[in-house]
């Protein structure tokens, strides 16, 4: 049992399937959440103006994620999971609602403040890896530290350590095109972790990988979760989502269900 | 992100895209190259004019009384007025000399191209000058062989000549010309002195002259009876020169019977007035020398802006990645601005080097002198940097304003 899993099954169980139950944990608007909650979103709404027509991608999502949790966000395409990921990842701000990350009210921040939050609090892992093609693995991993204002020597040391931790110590000077898909995703994970973020946010991390490599990468996530890293993974594949300890399912811009893995699996099978 | 990181990043990008960077540089390089070359040549000519040319022709604290200016860019109508003016005569010169203070030096001179020959060479028409007064002292002429013409010889019109270095070697090859005979306009003169070598001005040799007394037969060949080209007056001080100019003006106005309302119908040229003419040309040259490179620089700026806009759209995804992992507006702005500026400073640096080479080449192949002004190097680099900043601002701000979500979706 991982420490994260123990907490989830405790009294403040966040895997709560009814809106009424979730309300209790999430609390009232405007109030800063307790320290144990790394993410609290209240009535998160995001509307897009598509040439005069208002598209409501998110229609009041309530979600609370505890430190050290391993959560999958699922949903078919058009369910709003990408929009939710952009909001959780501080790439976007909600049209309405509150988003608290690590005790900070992110939904009120401007672009530069969001950039700083992304740099310090969030580690992104993308489906398409999103490494800089002309830079070495080491330089790619170094990049968040460059924008974090870390001095060059320390930067290099920390980037090398991060690469080492994903088993790529000997690929430091390789460029992305000299690495396999699995290795590229490991570089991306190293880059995501190098700033010791509050949450690791993965968007379809195995979408571009074969099943063997996918298993490898999922293994990395599991180890990270076990070591106490908060992991949030967005996916549309149920078997990938099943690796997480908790699964949030979105549909039509709203939370359809929010369960522990066991319960989710039962429902999927039943 | 620190500036150093931005510069390092810029060099990385330039290294990866060598050919594209080279073409990007070309405009700025050419602009700065011509800026440096033109400024160098104008500066070179300027210092030459001020230090050598005018001093050699006219001299310090010296002015020249003539019918019209020796160097000018006169219009057609001015010319027509000038050629109607009365000429300067020996009588004018005598009266002027009498009115001048004791310490004044004065000389009269008349020159023309006259056939010259010797036993050792074929005849050739070259400049011969008939002089009187303190000509040699005003010109500060030094002698490398023999002696100058004495005042007695000047007065008597003795048939003796002082010649320039080039005349000596042309008419008396590998011989000592002193005591030998030189025929000037059919009359034989004894060479008594060879002047020290003076070099050339814009390719014109300053050592190609023959000087005799104005009382010798040469005078009749270079000017009609009683006429002279001009008179030179040298004073010990600048203040003295201005006073002497007024004295000469009064004498000449009297002799030409000018009413107070009439303008002078003669000129008194100083080195300053000759320089003024040069400064007018210099002004035009500098304007041309600035406008032409400026056009190249504007083109260079447009090329850089265009290349940077292409770079921004090519690297939209990169910008998205950078923003996702924490690059702020000013980080991206700095990245592209520094890249554009680094490019154009490199272009400018190459332009400075090529400009120096170009101006030295021009100086070596033509009589134009060139002096590379240190300020023009600094200006060249600064202009290059300025072009980079100006050309980079718009593409960089476009990059920095990109929405990270949209940018990440780019191909």
XYZ file of C-alpha atoms in Angstrom:
681
model
C 0.000 0.000 0.000
C 1.366 3.416 -0.901
C 0.995 6.278 1.545
C -1.262 8.029 -0.951
C -3.604 5.097 -1.119
C -3.855 4.848 2.644
C -4.981 8.442 2.859
C -7.575 8.049 0.169
C -9.280 5.247 1.994
C -9.267 7.290 5.202
C -12.145 9.328 6.672
C -11.802 12.312 4.273
C -12.194 10.023 1.310
C -12.071 12.235 -1.794
C -13.405 9.483 -3.997
C -16.914 10.735 -3.467
C -19.420 10.044 -6.113
C -22.241 12.431 -5.307
C -22.122 16.187 -5.631
C -23.435 16.630 -2.132
C -20.595 14.586 -0.630
C -17.945 16.436 -2.654
C -19.291 19.774 -1.437
C -18.324 18.912 2.122
C -14.662 18.472 1.232
C -14.419 21.305 -1.208
C -15.842 23.899 1.148
C -17.308 27.299 0.385
C -16.254 29.702 -2.327
C -13.557 32.188 -1.355
C -12.177 30.159 1.521
C -8.629 28.899 1.302
C -8.611 25.119 1.513
C -6.716 23.104 4.091
C -3.047 22.464 3.487
C -3.533 18.796 2.695
C -5.447 19.704 -0.495
C -3.066 20.505 -3.285
C -5.906 21.208 -5.712
C -9.343 22.546 -4.962
C -11.589 23.660 -7.806
C -15.011 25.129 -7.115
C -17.583 25.507 -9.864
C -14.914 25.653 -12.525
C -16.474 26.984 -15.730
C -14.828 27.687 -19.041
C -16.631 29.162 -22.004
C -15.195 29.859 -25.442
C -16.489 32.426 -27.849
C -16.426 30.670 -31.217
C -17.391 33.477 -33.566
C -20.345 34.728 -31.577
C -21.432 31.305 -30.405
C -20.639 30.532 -26.793
C -19.272 27.033 -26.309
C -19.355 25.834 -22.701
C -16.480 23.400 -22.354
C -16.722 23.158 -18.561
C -19.950 23.754 -16.707
C -19.115 23.995 -13.022
C -16.592 21.319 -12.116
C -15.883 20.690 -8.435
C -12.780 18.719 -7.725
C -10.415 18.324 -4.794
C -7.126 16.498 -4.895
C -5.017 15.720 -1.873
C -1.277 15.879 -1.746
C 0.316 12.556 -2.857
C -2.776 11.368 -4.703
C -2.566 9.581 -8.039
C -5.599 10.656 -10.046
C -6.731 9.944 -13.569
C -9.098 12.282 -15.363
C -11.081 10.433 -17.996
C -13.722 11.202 -20.494
C -14.573 10.911 -24.139
C -13.416 13.621 -26.525
C -15.476 16.764 -26.073
C -16.051 15.987 -22.408
C -13.900 18.930 -21.380
C -10.931 16.998 -20.056
C -8.402 18.963 -22.129
C -9.958 22.200 -20.951
C -9.787 20.975 -17.382
C -6.162 19.958 -17.862
C -5.300 23.423 -19.234
C -6.950 25.014 -16.206
C -5.350 22.642 -13.707
C -2.029 23.158 -15.509
C -2.413 26.939 -15.204
C -2.159 27.383 -18.974
C -5.609 28.953 -18.914
C -7.903 30.713 -16.463
C -11.565 29.823 -15.867
C -14.451 31.998 -17.039
C -16.052 31.438 -13.638
C -15.238 29.473 -10.522
C -12.227 29.200 -8.257
C -9.050 27.253 -8.632
C -6.775 26.843 -5.659
C -3.380 25.272 -6.240
C -1.193 24.603 -3.216
C -3.106 27.249 -1.255
C -2.855 29.901 -3.982
C -5.878 31.277 -5.810
C -4.678 30.695 -9.369
C -7.928 31.689 -11.073
C -7.234 35.349 -10.295
C -3.661 35.447 -11.603
C -2.272 37.267 -14.646
C -0.159 35.655 -17.383
C 3.230 36.236 -15.775
C 2.050 34.944 -12.394
C 0.628 31.886 -14.140
C 3.993 31.370 -15.862
C 5.726 31.455 -12.484
C 3.207 28.954 -11.057
C 3.672 26.630 -14.035
C 7.392 26.843 -13.529
C 7.354 26.065 -9.804
C 4.254 24.022 -9.128
C 3.551 22.008 -12.252
C 5.474 19.423 -14.203
C 3.985 18.736 -17.617
C 4.247 15.452 -19.492
C 2.673 15.581 -22.952
C 1.464 12.956 -25.366
C 3.881 14.214 -28.027
C 6.739 14.648 -25.502
C 7.224 18.286 -26.529
C 10.980 18.313 -26.181
C 13.035 20.978 -27.943
C 14.291 19.074 -30.988
C 17.616 20.893 -31.334
C 18.583 20.704 -27.680
C 20.246 17.819 -25.856
C 18.352 15.786 -23.278
C 20.261 17.583 -20.545
C 19.406 21.002 -21.927
C 15.750 20.044 -22.251
C 15.654 18.991 -18.624
C 17.517 22.140 -17.624
C 14.987 24.447 -19.250
C 12.520 24.872 -16.354
C 15.478 25.767 -14.119
C 16.616 28.386 -16.658
C 13.244 30.092 -16.340
C 13.325 29.546 -12.583
C 16.511 31.606 -12.434
C 18.690 28.773 -11.108
C 22.427 29.394 -11.633
C 24.039 27.423 -14.483
C 26.182 25.029 -12.462
C 23.389 24.034 -10.110
C 21.076 23.759 -13.079
C 23.308 21.252 -14.802
C 23.743 19.230 -11.626
C 20.020 19.031 -10.930
C 19.169 18.223 -14.566
C 21.734 15.404 -14.548
C 20.237 14.042 -11.327
C 16.745 14.143 -12.796
C 17.886 12.285 -15.912
C 19.642 9.785 -13.675
C 16.417 9.195 -11.727
C 14.580 8.151 -14.906
C 17.461 5.901 -15.941
C 18.883 8.069 -18.699
C 22.183 9.114 -17.159
C 24.009 7.840 -20.235
C 21.803 9.717 -22.722
C 22.457 13.211 -21.411
C 23.964 14.588 -24.604
C 21.614 12.871 -27.033
C 19.098 14.905 -28.920
C 15.435 13.837 -28.917
C 15.713 12.399 -32.441
C 18.481 10.115 -31.202
C 16.214 8.670 -28.511
C 13.385 6.133 -28.616
C 9.806 7.155 -27.805
C 10.023 5.713 -24.316
C 13.333 7.480 -23.713
C 11.899 10.765 -24.940
C 8.987 10.453 -22.551
C 11.437 9.730 -19.729
C 13.346 12.897 -20.637
C 10.014 14.732 -20.497
C 9.307 13.219 -17.085
C 12.755 14.249 -15.883
C 12.060 17.773 -17.144
C 8.688 17.764 -15.383
C 10.274 16.699 -12.090
C 13.435 18.793 -12.117
C 11.762 21.758 -10.415
C 10.213 19.487 -7.739
C 6.654 20.507 -8.659
C 3.557 20.138 -6.497
C 1.804 18.181 -9.209
C 2.930 16.109 -12.144
C 0.378 16.690 -14.879
C 0.390 14.120 -17.663
C -1.720 14.497 -20.803
C -2.188 11.134 -22.548
C 1.398 10.229 -21.607
C 1.257 6.882 -23.423
C -0.751 8.035 -26.435
C 2.242 7.871 -28.766
C 3.857 4.748 -27.303
C 3.496 1.033 -27.992
C 2.069 -1.172 -25.258
C 5.439 -2.375 -23.880
C 6.792 1.150 -23.621
C 3.464 2.326 -22.219
C 3.756 -0.194 -19.441
C 7.283 1.038 -18.752
C 6.139 4.662 -18.516
C 3.157 3.733 -16.353
C 5.603 1.970 -14.109
C 7.580 5.179 -13.753
C 4.403 7.037 -12.794
C 3.524 4.387 -10.266
C 6.959 4.642 -8.655
C 6.682 8.423 -8.547
C 3.242 8.191 -6.958
C 4.574 5.658 -4.472
C 7.399 8.020 -3.532
C 4.854 10.711 -2.656
C 4.593 12.719 -5.892
C 1.095 13.988 -6.686
C 0.273 12.705 -10.161
C -2.671 13.801 -12.304
C -3.099 12.028 -15.576
C -5.532 12.891 -18.334
C -6.427 9.996 -20.603
C -9.262 8.512 -22.576
C -8.052 4.924 -22.150
C -9.717 3.072 -19.284
C -6.829 0.598 -18.813
C -4.359 3.467 -18.469
C -6.692 5.269 -16.086
C -6.942 2.081 -14.060
C -3.319 2.562 -12.971
C -4.391 5.548 -10.897
C -5.747 5.258 -7.382
C -8.685 7.458 -8.223
C -10.559 8.115 -11.433
C -12.556 11.239 -12.249
C -14.831 10.838 -15.250
C -16.019 13.923 -17.123
C -18.942 14.121 -19.476
C -20.321 17.184 -21.216
C -18.216 19.512 -19.127
C -19.294 18.106 -15.794
C -17.990 15.479 -13.375
C -19.881 12.303 -14.072
C -18.170 10.200 -11.424
C -15.254 10.487 -8.998
C -14.311 7.106 -7.530
C -11.547 5.041 -6.048
C -10.010 2.725 -8.604
C -11.707 -0.373 -7.177
C -15.124 1.181 -7.383
C -14.407 2.525 -10.882
C -13.292 -0.908 -12.064
C -16.410 -2.515 -10.657
C -18.593 -0.039 -12.434
C -16.717 -0.440 -15.695
C -17.073 -4.178 -15.518
C -20.610 -4.162 -14.273
C 16.126 34.126 -17.517
C 19.433 35.924 -17.544
C 20.752 37.909 -20.490
C 23.704 35.555 -20.752
C 21.359 32.592 -21.171
C 19.497 34.490 -23.877
C 22.742 35.264 -25.713
C 23.878 31.652 -25.421
C 20.511 30.541 -26.766
C 20.832 32.995 -29.663
C 24.251 31.622 -30.619
C 22.890 28.095 -30.415
C 20.097 28.955 -32.827
C 22.466 30.769 -35.175
C 24.848 27.826 -35.184
C 22.057 25.490 -36.125
C 20.793 27.756 -38.923
C 24.065 28.939 -40.429
C 22.954 29.601 -43.992
C 19.766 31.369 -43.026
C 21.667 33.466 -40.518
C 24.221 34.388 -43.156
C 21.571 35.722 -45.510
C 19.971 37.539 -42.650
C 23.259 39.245 -41.870
C 23.946 40.354 -45.436
C 21.882 43.543 -45.390
C 23.339 44.819 -42.155
C 26.829 43.748 -43.198
C 26.653 45.647 -46.473
C 25.159 48.712 -44.817
C 27.788 48.883 -42.108
C 30.557 48.065 -44.574
C 29.701 51.046 -46.764
C 29.147 53.246 -43.747
C 32.657 52.467 -42.523
C 34.206 52.752 -45.994
C 32.565 56.056 -46.887
C 33.215 57.593 -43.501
C 36.829 56.410 -43.635
C 37.425 57.921 -47.038
C 35.666 61.178 -46.217
C 37.582 61.368 -42.941
C 40.811 60.565 -44.743
C 40.187 63.210 -47.368
C 39.133 65.649 -44.708
C 42.239 65.289 -42.597
C 44.260 65.356 -45.795
C 42.600 68.536 -46.955
C 43.016 70.220 -43.611
C 46.534 69.096 -42.822
C 48.206 68.752 -46.197
C 46.374 69.977 -49.203
C 45.368 73.484 -48.213
C 48.511 74.023 -46.186
C 50.630 73.048 -49.163
C 48.662 75.204 -51.565
C 48.071 78.252 -49.427
C 49.697 77.881 -46.008
C 49.078 79.095 -42.488
C 48.389 82.800 -41.815
C 48.633 83.341 -45.537
C 46.143 84.744 -47.974
C 46.105 85.005 -51.669
C 44.929 87.996 -53.670
C 43.406 86.774 -56.922
C 40.886 87.735 -59.515
C 38.611 84.813 -58.480
C 38.866 81.806 -56.169
C 41.336 79.059 -57.001
C 39.027 76.288 -55.753
C 35.283 76.675 -56.075
C 32.075 75.224 -57.377
C 30.943 78.473 -59.005
C 27.782 78.659 -61.058
C 27.676 79.701 -64.703
C 26.607 83.281 -63.884
C 29.274 83.666 -61.228
C 31.848 82.599 -63.767
C 30.622 85.153 -66.260
C 30.996 87.869 -63.658
C 34.468 86.642 -62.669
C 35.942 86.629 -66.144
C 34.873 90.266 -66.612
C 36.855 91.352 -63.564
C 40.034 93.363 -64.089
C 43.196 91.273 -63.752
C 45.800 91.769 -61.053
C 48.872 93.658 -62.252
C 52.447 94.194 -61.099
C 51.430 97.782 -60.305
C 48.686 96.502 -57.998
C 51.229 94.238 -56.309
C 53.728 97.056 -55.829
C 51.140 99.353 -54.261
C 49.829 96.550 -52.014
C 53.357 95.637 -50.918
C 54.079 99.266 -50.063
C 50.952 99.468 -47.894
C 51.739 96.270 -45.962
C 53.455 96.394 -42.574
C 57.159 95.725 -42.238
C 56.801 92.114 -40.964
C 54.639 91.007 -43.921
C 56.000 88.558 -46.468
C 54.650 88.843 -49.993
C 55.147 87.239 -53.364
C 53.731 87.433 -56.855
C 53.379 84.475 -59.145
C 52.123 83.455 -62.576
C 51.988 79.911 -63.903
C 51.206 78.132 -67.124
C 52.089 74.973 -68.969
C 55.208 75.715 -71.004
C 57.254 73.349 -73.209
C 60.325 72.254 -71.299
C 63.282 70.320 -72.653
C 66.872 69.349 -71.923
C 69.660 67.578 -73.808
C 68.728 64.356 -72.029
C 65.004 64.280 -72.671
C 62.271 65.008 -75.155
C 60.295 68.238 -74.701
C 57.133 68.239 -72.697
C 54.671 70.942 -71.595
C 54.800 71.245 -67.829
C 53.949 73.833 -65.224
C 56.379 76.719 -65.064
C 56.001 79.555 -62.543
C 57.469 83.055 -62.680
C 57.815 84.532 -59.198
C 58.994 87.554 -57.252
C 59.115 88.606 -53.617
C 59.364 86.236 -50.644
C 57.957 83.270 -52.587
C 60.324 80.649 -51.151
C 59.894 81.794 -47.551
C 56.093 81.808 -47.838
C 56.082 78.340 -49.338
C 58.656 77.176 -46.804
C 60.451 75.557 -49.678
C 63.413 73.414 -48.781
C 66.179 72.501 -51.140
C 67.667 69.060 -51.471
C 70.348 70.098 -53.946
C 71.944 73.467 -54.800
C 70.379 76.746 -53.644
C 67.340 78.994 -54.032
C 67.112 82.003 -56.338
C 68.625 85.030 -54.546
C 66.751 88.378 -54.263
C 69.336 89.951 -56.599
C 68.746 87.271 -59.226
C 64.984 87.801 -58.856
C 65.327 91.527 -59.391
C 67.770 91.179 -62.280
C 65.812 88.409 -63.959
C 68.876 86.168 -64.125
C 68.188 83.050 -66.181
C 68.336 80.549 -63.312
C 65.689 77.991 -62.249
C 64.724 75.955 -59.199
C 63.050 72.698 -60.197
C 60.985 70.027 -58.511
C 62.214 66.539 -57.777
C 60.222 64.985 -60.611
C 61.513 67.485 -63.181
C 65.047 66.687 -62.050
C 64.661 62.953 -62.584
C 62.736 63.354 -65.850
C 65.038 65.821 -67.596
C 68.324 64.809 -65.961
C 68.011 61.060 -65.423
C 70.733 59.729 -63.101
C 72.539 63.063 -63.370
C 73.212 65.927 -61.006
C 71.064 68.690 -62.538
C 72.888 71.534 -60.774
C 74.650 73.739 -63.275
C 73.015 72.060 -66.248
C 70.808 73.793 -68.802
C 67.031 73.461 -68.955
C 65.147 75.045 -71.856
C 61.871 76.619 -70.760
C 59.759 78.022 -73.579
C 62.827 78.147 -75.799
C 65.006 80.104 -73.366
C 67.916 78.399 -71.603
C 68.046 78.518 -67.806
C 70.734 77.225 -65.493
C 69.369 74.833 -62.850
C 70.628 76.075 -59.479
C 68.449 74.119 -57.060
C 66.249 71.071 -56.681
C 63.412 71.315 -54.135
C 62.935 68.617 -51.525
C 60.342 65.988 -52.433
C 56.798 67.010 -51.466
C 54.755 63.997 -52.566
C 51.366 64.137 -54.202
C 47.826 65.337 -53.590
C 45.043 63.121 -54.935
C 47.504 61.640 -57.366
C 48.754 65.056 -58.561
C 52.495 65.299 -58.134
C 53.636 68.318 -56.122
C 57.167 67.888 -57.461
C 56.472 68.781 -61.063
C 57.391 72.471 -61.300
C 59.962 74.899 -62.663
C 60.430 78.262 -60.945
C 62.154 81.301 -62.411
C 62.228 85.009 -61.695
C 59.239 87.081 -62.782
C 61.777 89.400 -64.426
C 63.151 86.573 -66.565
C 61.823 85.885 -70.107
C 59.407 83.209 -68.743
C 57.056 85.932 -67.454
C 56.151 86.921 -71.018
C 55.069 83.339 -71.740
C 52.887 82.760 -68.692
C 51.023 86.100 -68.659
C 50.502 89.100 -70.916
C 52.502 92.210 -70.134
C 52.273 93.516 -66.575
C 49.737 90.884 -65.465
C 50.113 88.309 -62.698
C 47.996 85.344 -61.532
C 47.975 86.460 -57.965
C 49.781 87.704 -54.921
C 50.430 85.859 -51.684
C 50.759 87.625 -48.352
C 51.895 85.915 -45.187
C 51.745 87.469 -41.728
C 53.427 86.236 -38.536
C 50.082 85.947 -36.701
C 46.468 85.193 -37.526
C 45.341 88.574 -36.177
C 47.958 90.252 -38.319
C 46.618 88.404 -41.318
C 43.110 89.747 -40.822
C 44.427 93.300 -40.480
C 46.575 92.866 -43.574
C 43.545 91.613 -45.481
C 41.736 94.861 -44.692
C 44.746 96.901 -45.826
C 44.917 94.989 -49.103
C 41.163 95.354 -49.606
C 41.359 99.144 -49.235
C 44.281 99.421 -51.654
C 42.609 97.183 -54.251
C 39.213 98.865 -53.969
C 40.947 102.178 -54.478
C 42.871 100.922 -57.494
C 39.756 99.382 -59.013
C 37.821 102.608 -58.197
C 34.963 100.781 -56.514
C 32.132 102.812 -54.974
C 31.109 101.822 -51.412
C 27.972 100.129 -52.730
C 29.916 97.871 -55.071
C 31.216 94.495 -54.029
C 34.890 93.513 -54.203
C 35.884 92.440 -57.684
C 38.826 90.388 -56.422
C 39.181 87.693 -53.746
C 41.472 87.161 -50.818
C 41.592 83.446 -50.246
C 42.831 81.990 -47.006
C 43.275 78.333 -46.258
C 39.956 78.716 -44.426
C 38.078 79.880 -47.505
C 39.504 77.038 -49.566
C 38.534 74.650 -46.775
C 35.022 76.023 -46.778
C 34.638 74.773 -50.304
C 35.918 71.384 -49.218
C 33.514 71.315 -46.292
C 30.641 71.886 -48.681
C 31.698 68.838 -50.698
C 32.373 66.925 -47.515
C 28.859 67.668 -46.292
C 27.396 66.221 -49.461
C 29.688 63.216 -49.309
C 28.743 62.539 -45.699
C 25.056 62.803 -46.565
C 25.534 60.354 -49.430
C 27.702 58.229 -47.194
C 24.931 58.065 -44.629
C 21.913 57.762 -46.913
C 23.232 54.885 -49.015
C 24.199 52.682 -46.056
C 20.949 53.731 -44.388
C 19.005 52.245 -47.288
C 21.003 49.037 -46.993
C 20.354 49.033 -43.245
C 16.619 49.540 -43.702
C 16.601 46.639 -46.142
C 18.691 44.689 -43.624
C 16.195 45.490 -40.880
C 13.305 44.333 -43.044
C 15.127 41.098 -43.845
C 15.809 40.477 -40.176
C 12.226 41.256 -39.245
C 10.983 38.909 -41.925
C 13.362 36.127 -40.924
C 12.405 36.582 -37.292
C 8.691 36.418 -38.140
C 9.349 33.196 -40.021
C 11.370 31.938 -37.067
C 8.509 32.759 -34.701
C 5.973 30.869 -36.780
C 8.375 27.971 -37.341
C 9.072 27.767 -33.652
C 5.559 28.337 -32.356
C 5.564 24.930 -30.702
C 8.919 25.617 -29.097
C 7.480 28.856 -27.729
C 4.485 26.888 -26.424
C 6.780 24.399 -24.685
C 8.850 27.168 -23.170
C 5.742 28.947 -21.930
C 4.285 25.725 -20.521
C 7.358 25.153 -18.415
C 7.415 28.677 -17.089
C 8.774 31.179 -19.635
C 7.244 34.582 -18.955
C 6.318 37.224 -21.527
C 9.652 38.955 -21.136
C 11.621 35.693 -21.326
C 10.268 34.978 -24.791
C 10.546 38.640 -25.771
C 14.171 38.670 -24.639
C 14.921 35.425 -26.442
C 13.849 36.701 -29.843
C 15.082 40.231 -29.302
C 18.510 39.012 -28.270
C 18.528 36.640 -31.225
C 17.736 39.445 -33.671
C 20.233 41.761 -32.020
C 22.965 39.142 -31.894
C 22.399 38.484 -35.576
C 22.633 42.104 -36.551
C 25.597 42.847 -34.284
C 27.422 39.957 -35.914
C 26.428 41.372 -39.298
C 27.691 44.778 -38.210
C 30.971 43.333 -36.928
C 31.572 41.598 -40.240
C 30.579 44.857 -41.953
C 33.133 46.793 -39.887
C 35.867 44.345 -40.858
C 34.897 44.414 -44.540
C 34.536 48.200 -44.427
C 38.071 48.581 -43.085
C 39.369 46.200 -45.740
C 37.398 48.044 -48.434
C 38.638 51.476 -47.414
C 42.239 50.258 -47.199
C 41.867 48.676 -50.634
C 40.483 51.910 -52.075
C 43.306 53.834 -50.424
C 45.852 51.433 -51.895
C 44.427 51.363 -55.424
C 43.455 55.024 -55.828
C 44.883 58.373 -54.780
C 42.061 58.725 -52.225
C 43.424 58.598 -48.707
C 41.536 56.607 -46.046
C 41.620 56.975 -42.286
C 39.336 54.591 -40.361
C 37.723 56.694 -37.660
C 37.358 54.833 -34.340
C 33.976 56.471 -33.804
C 32.712 54.999 -37.065
C 33.493 51.482 -35.803
C 31.583 52.134 -32.602
C 28.790 53.768 -34.597
C 28.687 50.817 -36.982
C 28.271 48.324 -34.161
C 25.683 50.490 -32.387
C 23.753 50.978 -35.609
C 23.826 47.210 -36.107
C 22.514 46.638 -32.593
C 19.850 49.288 -33.115
C 18.725 47.676 -36.352
C 18.461 44.334 -34.540
C 16.402 45.757 -31.713
C 14.090 47.670 -34.049
C 13.681 44.716 -36.389
C 13.273 42.280 -33.505
C 10.688 44.067 -31.388
C 7.645 43.214 -33.451
C 8.394 39.515 -34.087
C 9.543 39.079 -30.487
C 6.408 40.628 -29.040
C 4.322 38.465 -31.321
C 6.131 35.415 -30.019
C 5.815 36.537 -26.425
C 2.069 37.173 -26.774
C 1.327 33.667 -28.082
C -1.222 31.711 -26.098
C 0.631 28.669 -24.745
C -2.336 26.353 -25.404
C -2.576 27.418 -29.051
C 1.206 27.353 -29.453
C 1.465 23.827 -28.041
C -1.069 22.630 -30.590
C 1.002 24.004 -33.508
C 2.727 21.583 -35.847
